[in-house]
mmCIF file of C-alpha atoms and ligand atoms in Angstrom:
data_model
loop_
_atom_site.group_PDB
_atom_site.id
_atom_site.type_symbol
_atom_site.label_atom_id
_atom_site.label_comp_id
_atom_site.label_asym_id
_atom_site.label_seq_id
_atom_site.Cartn_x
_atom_site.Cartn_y
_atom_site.Cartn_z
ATOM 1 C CA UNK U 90 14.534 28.089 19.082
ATOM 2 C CA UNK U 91 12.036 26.958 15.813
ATOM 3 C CA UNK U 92 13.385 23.816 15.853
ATOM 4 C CA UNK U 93 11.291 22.058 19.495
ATOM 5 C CA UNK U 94 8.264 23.702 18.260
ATOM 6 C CA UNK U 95 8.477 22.000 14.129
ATOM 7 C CA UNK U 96 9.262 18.815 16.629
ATOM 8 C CA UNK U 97 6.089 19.533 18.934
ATOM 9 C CA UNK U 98 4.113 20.045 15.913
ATOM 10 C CA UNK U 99 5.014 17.047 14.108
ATOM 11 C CA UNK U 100 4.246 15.032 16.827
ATOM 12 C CA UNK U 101 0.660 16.428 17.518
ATOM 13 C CA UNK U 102 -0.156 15.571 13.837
ATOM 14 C CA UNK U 103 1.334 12.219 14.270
ATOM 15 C CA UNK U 104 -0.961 11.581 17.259
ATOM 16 C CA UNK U 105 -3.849 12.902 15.170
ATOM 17 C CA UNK U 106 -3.234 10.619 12.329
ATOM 18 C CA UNK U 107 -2.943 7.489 14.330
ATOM 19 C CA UNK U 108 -6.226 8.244 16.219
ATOM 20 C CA UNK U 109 -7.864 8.762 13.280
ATOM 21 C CA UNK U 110 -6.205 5.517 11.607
ATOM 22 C CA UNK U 111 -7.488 3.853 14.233
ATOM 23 C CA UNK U 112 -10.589 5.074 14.304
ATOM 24 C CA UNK U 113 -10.645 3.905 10.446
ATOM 25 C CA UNK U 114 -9.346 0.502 11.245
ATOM 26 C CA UNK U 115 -11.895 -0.275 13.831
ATOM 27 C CA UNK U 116 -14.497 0.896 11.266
ATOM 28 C CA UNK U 117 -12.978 -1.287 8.610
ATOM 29 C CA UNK U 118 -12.783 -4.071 10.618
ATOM 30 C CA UNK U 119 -16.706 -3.786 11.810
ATOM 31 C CA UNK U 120 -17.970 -4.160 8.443
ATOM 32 C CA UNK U 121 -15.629 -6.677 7.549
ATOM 33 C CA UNK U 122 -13.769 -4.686 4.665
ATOM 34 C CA UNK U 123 -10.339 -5.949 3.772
ATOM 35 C CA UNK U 124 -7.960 -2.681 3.238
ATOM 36 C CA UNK U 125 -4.719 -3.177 1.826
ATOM 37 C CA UNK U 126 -2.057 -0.454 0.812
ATOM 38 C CA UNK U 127 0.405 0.106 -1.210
ATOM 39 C CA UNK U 128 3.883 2.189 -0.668
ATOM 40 C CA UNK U 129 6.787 2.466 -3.290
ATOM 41 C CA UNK U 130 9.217 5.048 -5.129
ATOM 42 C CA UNK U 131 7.412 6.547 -7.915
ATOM 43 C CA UNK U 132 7.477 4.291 -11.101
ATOM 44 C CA UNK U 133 7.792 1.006 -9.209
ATOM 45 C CA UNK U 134 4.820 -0.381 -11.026
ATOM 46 C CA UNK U 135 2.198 0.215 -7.967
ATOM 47 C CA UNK U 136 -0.739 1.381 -10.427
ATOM 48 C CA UNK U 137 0.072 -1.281 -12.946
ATOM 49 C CA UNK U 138 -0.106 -3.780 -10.352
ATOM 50 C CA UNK U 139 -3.455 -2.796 -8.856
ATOM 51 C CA UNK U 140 -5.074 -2.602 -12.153
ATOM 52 C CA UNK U 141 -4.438 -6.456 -12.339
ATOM 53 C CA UNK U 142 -5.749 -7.191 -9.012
ATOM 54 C CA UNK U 143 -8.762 -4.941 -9.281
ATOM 55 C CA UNK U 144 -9.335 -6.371 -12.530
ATOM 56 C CA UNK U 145 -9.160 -10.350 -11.152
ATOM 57 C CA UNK U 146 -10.269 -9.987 -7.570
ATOM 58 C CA UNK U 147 -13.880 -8.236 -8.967
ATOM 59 C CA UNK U 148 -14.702 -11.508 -10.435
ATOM 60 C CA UNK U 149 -15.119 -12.611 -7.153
ATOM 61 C CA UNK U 150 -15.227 -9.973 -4.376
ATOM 62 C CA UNK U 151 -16.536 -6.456 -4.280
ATOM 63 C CA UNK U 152 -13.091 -4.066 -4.812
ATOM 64 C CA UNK U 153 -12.291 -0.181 -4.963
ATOM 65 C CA UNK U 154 -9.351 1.736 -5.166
ATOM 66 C CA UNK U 155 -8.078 5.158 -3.673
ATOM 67 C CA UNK U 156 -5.279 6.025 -5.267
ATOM 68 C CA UNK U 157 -2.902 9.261 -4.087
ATOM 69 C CA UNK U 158 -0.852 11.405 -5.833
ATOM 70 C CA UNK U 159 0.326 14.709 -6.063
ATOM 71 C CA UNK U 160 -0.963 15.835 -9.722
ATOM 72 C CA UNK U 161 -3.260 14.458 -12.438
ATOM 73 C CA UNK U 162 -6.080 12.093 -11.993
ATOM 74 C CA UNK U 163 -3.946 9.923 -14.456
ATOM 75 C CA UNK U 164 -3.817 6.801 -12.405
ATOM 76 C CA UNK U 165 -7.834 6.936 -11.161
ATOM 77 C CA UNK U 166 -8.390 7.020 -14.928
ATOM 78 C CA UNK U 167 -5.639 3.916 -15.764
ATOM 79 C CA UNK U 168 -7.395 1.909 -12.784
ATOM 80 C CA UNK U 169 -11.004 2.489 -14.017
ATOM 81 C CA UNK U 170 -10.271 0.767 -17.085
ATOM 82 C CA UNK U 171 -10.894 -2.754 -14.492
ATOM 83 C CA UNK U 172 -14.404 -1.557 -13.917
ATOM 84 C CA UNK U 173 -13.716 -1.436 -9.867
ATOM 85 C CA UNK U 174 -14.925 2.221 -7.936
ATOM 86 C CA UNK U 175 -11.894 4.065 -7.905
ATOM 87 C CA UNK U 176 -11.085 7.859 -6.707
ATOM 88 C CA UNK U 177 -8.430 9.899 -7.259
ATOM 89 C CA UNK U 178 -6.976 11.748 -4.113
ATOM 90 C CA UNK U 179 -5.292 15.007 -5.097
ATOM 91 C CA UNK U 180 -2.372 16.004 -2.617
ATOM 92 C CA UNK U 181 -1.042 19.158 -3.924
ATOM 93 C CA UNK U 182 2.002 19.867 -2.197
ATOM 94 C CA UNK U 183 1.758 17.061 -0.169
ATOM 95 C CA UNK U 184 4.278 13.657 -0.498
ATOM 96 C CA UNK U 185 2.002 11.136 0.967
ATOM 97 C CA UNK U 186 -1.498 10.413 2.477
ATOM 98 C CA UNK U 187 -2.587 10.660 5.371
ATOM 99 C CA UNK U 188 -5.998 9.085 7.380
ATOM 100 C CA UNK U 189 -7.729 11.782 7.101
ATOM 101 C CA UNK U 190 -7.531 12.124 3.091
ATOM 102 C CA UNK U 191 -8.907 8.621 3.427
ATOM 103 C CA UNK U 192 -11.654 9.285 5.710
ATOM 104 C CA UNK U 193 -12.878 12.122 3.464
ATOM 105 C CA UNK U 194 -12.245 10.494 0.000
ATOM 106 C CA UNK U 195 -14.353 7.528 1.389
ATOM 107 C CA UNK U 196 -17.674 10.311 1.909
ATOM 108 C CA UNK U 197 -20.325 8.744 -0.069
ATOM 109 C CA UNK U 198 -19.103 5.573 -0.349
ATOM 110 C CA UNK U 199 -20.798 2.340 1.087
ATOM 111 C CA UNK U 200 -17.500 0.709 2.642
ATOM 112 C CA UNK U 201 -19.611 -1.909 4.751
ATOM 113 C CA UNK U 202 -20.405 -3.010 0.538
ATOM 114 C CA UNK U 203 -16.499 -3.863 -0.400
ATOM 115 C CA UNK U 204 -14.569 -6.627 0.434
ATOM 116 C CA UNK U 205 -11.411 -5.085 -0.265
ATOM 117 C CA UNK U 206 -10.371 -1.756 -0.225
ATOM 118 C CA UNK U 207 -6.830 -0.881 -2.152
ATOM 119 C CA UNK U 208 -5.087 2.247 -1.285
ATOM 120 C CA UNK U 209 -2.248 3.239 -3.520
ATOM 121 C CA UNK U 210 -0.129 5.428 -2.036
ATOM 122 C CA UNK U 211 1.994 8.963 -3.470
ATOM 123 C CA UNK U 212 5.331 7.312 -4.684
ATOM 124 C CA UNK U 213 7.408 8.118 -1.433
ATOM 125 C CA UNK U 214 9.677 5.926 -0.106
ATOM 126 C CA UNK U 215 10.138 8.437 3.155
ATOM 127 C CA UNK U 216 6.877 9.787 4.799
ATOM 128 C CA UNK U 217 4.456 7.283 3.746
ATOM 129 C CA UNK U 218 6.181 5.027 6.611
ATOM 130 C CA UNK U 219 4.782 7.448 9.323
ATOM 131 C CA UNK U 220 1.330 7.485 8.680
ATOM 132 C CA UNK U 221 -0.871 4.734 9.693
ATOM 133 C CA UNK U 222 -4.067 4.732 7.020
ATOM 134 C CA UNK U 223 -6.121 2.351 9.334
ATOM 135 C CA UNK U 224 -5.156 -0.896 6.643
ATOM 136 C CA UNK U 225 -5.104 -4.482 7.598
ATOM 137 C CA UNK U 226 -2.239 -4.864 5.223
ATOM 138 C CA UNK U 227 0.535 -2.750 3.994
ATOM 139 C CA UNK U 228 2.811 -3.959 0.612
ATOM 140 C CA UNK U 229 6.167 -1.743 -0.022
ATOM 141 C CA UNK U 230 7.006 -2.512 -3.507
ATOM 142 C CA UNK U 231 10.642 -2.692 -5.278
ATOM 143 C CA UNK U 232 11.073 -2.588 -8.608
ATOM 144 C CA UNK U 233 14.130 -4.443 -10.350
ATOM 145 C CA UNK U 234 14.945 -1.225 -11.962
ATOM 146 C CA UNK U 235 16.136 -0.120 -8.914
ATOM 147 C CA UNK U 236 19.075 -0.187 -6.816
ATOM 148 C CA UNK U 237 19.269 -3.369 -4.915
ATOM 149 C CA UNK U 238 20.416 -1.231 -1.767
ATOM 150 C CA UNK U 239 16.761 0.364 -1.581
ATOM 151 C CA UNK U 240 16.031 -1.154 1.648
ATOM 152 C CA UNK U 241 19.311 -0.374 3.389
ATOM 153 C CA UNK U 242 18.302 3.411 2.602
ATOM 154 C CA UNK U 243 14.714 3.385 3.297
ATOM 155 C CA UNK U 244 14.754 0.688 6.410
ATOM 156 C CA UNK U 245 11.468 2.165 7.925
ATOM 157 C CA UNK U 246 9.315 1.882 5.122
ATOM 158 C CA UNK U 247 10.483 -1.856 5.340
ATOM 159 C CA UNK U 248 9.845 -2.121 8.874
ATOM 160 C CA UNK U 249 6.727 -0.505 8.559
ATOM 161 C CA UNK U 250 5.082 -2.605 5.952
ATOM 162 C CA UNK U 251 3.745 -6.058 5.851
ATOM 163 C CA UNK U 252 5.097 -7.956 3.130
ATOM 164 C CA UNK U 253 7.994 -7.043 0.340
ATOM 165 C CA UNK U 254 6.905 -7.243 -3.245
ATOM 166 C CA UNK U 255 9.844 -7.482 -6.075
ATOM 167 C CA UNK U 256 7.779 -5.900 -8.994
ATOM 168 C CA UNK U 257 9.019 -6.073 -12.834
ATOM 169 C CA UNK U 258 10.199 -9.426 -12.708
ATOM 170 C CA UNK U 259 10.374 -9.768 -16.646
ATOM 171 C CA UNK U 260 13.017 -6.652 -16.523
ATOM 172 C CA UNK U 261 15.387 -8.222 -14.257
ATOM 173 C CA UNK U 262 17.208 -10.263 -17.193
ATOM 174 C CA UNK U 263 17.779 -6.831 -18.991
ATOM 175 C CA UNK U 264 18.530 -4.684 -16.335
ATOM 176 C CA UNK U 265 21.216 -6.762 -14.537
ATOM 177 C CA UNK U 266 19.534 -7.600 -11.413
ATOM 178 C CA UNK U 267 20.549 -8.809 -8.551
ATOM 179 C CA UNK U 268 17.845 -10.953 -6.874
ATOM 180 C CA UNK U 269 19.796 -12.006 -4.367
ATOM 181 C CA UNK U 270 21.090 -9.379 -2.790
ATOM 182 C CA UNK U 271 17.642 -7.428 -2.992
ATOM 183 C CA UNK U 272 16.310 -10.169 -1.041
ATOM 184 C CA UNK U 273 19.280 -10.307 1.916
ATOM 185 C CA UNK U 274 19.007 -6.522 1.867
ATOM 186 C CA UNK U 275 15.712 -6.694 2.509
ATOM 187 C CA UNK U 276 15.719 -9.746 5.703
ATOM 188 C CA UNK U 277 19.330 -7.440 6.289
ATOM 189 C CA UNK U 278 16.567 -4.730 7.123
ATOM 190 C CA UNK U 279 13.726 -6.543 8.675
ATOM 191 C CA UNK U 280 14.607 -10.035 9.407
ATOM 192 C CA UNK U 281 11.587 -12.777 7.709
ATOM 193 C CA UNK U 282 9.776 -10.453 6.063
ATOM 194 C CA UNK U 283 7.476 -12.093 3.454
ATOM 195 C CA UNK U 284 8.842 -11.690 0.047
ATOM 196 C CA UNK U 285 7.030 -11.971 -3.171
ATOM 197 C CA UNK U 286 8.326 -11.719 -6.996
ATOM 198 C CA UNK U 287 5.767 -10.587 -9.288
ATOM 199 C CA UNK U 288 5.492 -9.415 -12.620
ATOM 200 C CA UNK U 289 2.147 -7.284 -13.501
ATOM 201 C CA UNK U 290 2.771 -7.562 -17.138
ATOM 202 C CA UNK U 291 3.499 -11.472 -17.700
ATOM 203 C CA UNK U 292 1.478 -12.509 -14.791
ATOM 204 C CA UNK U 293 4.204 -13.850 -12.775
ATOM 205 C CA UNK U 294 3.743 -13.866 -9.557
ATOM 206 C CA UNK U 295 0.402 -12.507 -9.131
ATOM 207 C CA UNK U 296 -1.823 -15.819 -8.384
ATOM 208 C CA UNK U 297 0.262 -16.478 -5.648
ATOM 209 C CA UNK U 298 -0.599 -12.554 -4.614
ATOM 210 C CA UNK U 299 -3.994 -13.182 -4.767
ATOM 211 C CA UNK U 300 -3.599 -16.038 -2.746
ATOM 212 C CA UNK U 301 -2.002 -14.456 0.016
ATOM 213 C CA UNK U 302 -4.436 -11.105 -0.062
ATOM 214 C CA UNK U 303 -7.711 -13.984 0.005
ATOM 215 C CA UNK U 304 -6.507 -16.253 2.670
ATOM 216 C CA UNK U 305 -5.462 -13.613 5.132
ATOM 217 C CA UNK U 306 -8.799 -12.146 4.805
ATOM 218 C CA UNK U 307 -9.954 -15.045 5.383
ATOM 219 C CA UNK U 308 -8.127 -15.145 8.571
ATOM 220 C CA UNK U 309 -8.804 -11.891 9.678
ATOM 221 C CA UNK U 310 -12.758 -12.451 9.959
ATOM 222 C CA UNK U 311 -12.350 -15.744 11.458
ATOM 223 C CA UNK U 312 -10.231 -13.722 14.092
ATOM 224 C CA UNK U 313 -13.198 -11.505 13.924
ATOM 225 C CA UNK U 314 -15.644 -14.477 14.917
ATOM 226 C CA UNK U 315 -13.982 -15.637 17.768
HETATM 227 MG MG1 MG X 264 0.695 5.316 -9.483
HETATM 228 ZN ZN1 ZN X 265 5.164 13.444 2.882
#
């Protein structure tokens, strides 16, 4: 008998999230603010990653950072360090974010001002994939510490983010990794998905990144003028 009703309610706070996510999006879009997320396991190298983009994409554009998790203020405090507006979002109990966390952590700030907004997710390979934050872009990240077989177990999260990112590139040597077969998993999963290897701490990778967050920004507002 519980079981329709936990179904019914789930459903209703689906709705709710992706009217509010779109209610963010549209807003985003209006002022012309780039927001970009980021989904993983936890200890895929998300936060290490972002400090290196924040740090090089403030040279030129105006950046800030949300960044979720379920304890500490740890990773606000790690992404500071590039100088870039960044707030913590504190879930508790709670495996991953949801729009409305991001419409209230963004009270007080002047979105219209950024260019890009970065939203680092709780490390959660599972829920994460169901609620729509209102981003242009969405990067699930694999680390080559883990299994190769991620995406045949997590196949949503795949299918429900933009582009793959192989992250600690200079482990893969050590660690016995199969490139390969990361990469068929993941087109096994969700056939052409972009794929990019990166590797936060020798640089690797991330130009290429950059490249890819800058020109379809680019693209986005010239969708925007048409
Ligand atoms: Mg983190
Ligand atoms: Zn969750």
């Amino acid at each position: 008998m519980n079981e329709p009703r936990m179904v019914e309610v789930r459903r209703k706070v689906l709705k709710e999230n992706d009217l509010l996510a779109h209610r963010l999006r549209d807003r985003f879009q209006s002022v012309g603010t780039r927001v970009v997320s980021l989904v993983s396991s936890p200890g895929s190298g998300k936060t290490t990653l972002l400090e290196r983009l924040l740090t090089d994409l403030r040279r030129e554009y105006r950046v800030a950072a949300l960044v979720g998790d379920l304890a500490t203020e740890n990773d606000a405090a790690r992404l500071a360090r590039s100088g870039a507006p960044v707030k913590q979002i504190t879930t508790g109990t709670v495996c991953h974010l949801d729009a409305g966390m991001v419409e209230r952590a963004l009270e007080g700030w002047a979105v219209e001002d950024l260019d890009y907004l970065f939203i680092e997710n709780v490390g959660n390979l599972v829920c994460p994939s169901s609620f729509d934050l209102g981003e242009d872009l969405r990067l699930v990240l694999v680390s080559t510490t883990e299994g190769e077989d991620k995406p045949l177990k997590y196949p949503t999260i795949f299918n429900t983010a933009d582009v793959a990112l192989i992250t600690k590139l200079d482990l893969a040597e050590a660690v016995g990794f199969d490139l390969e077969l990361l990469i068929r998993n993941i087109h096994g999963v969700r056939p052409g998905m972009p794929i990019l290897q990166v590797s936060a701490r020798t640089g690797e990778g991330i130009e290429g990144l950059e490249h890819l967050l800058i020109s379809n920004h680019t693209e986005s507002k010239l969708a925007q003028v048409q």
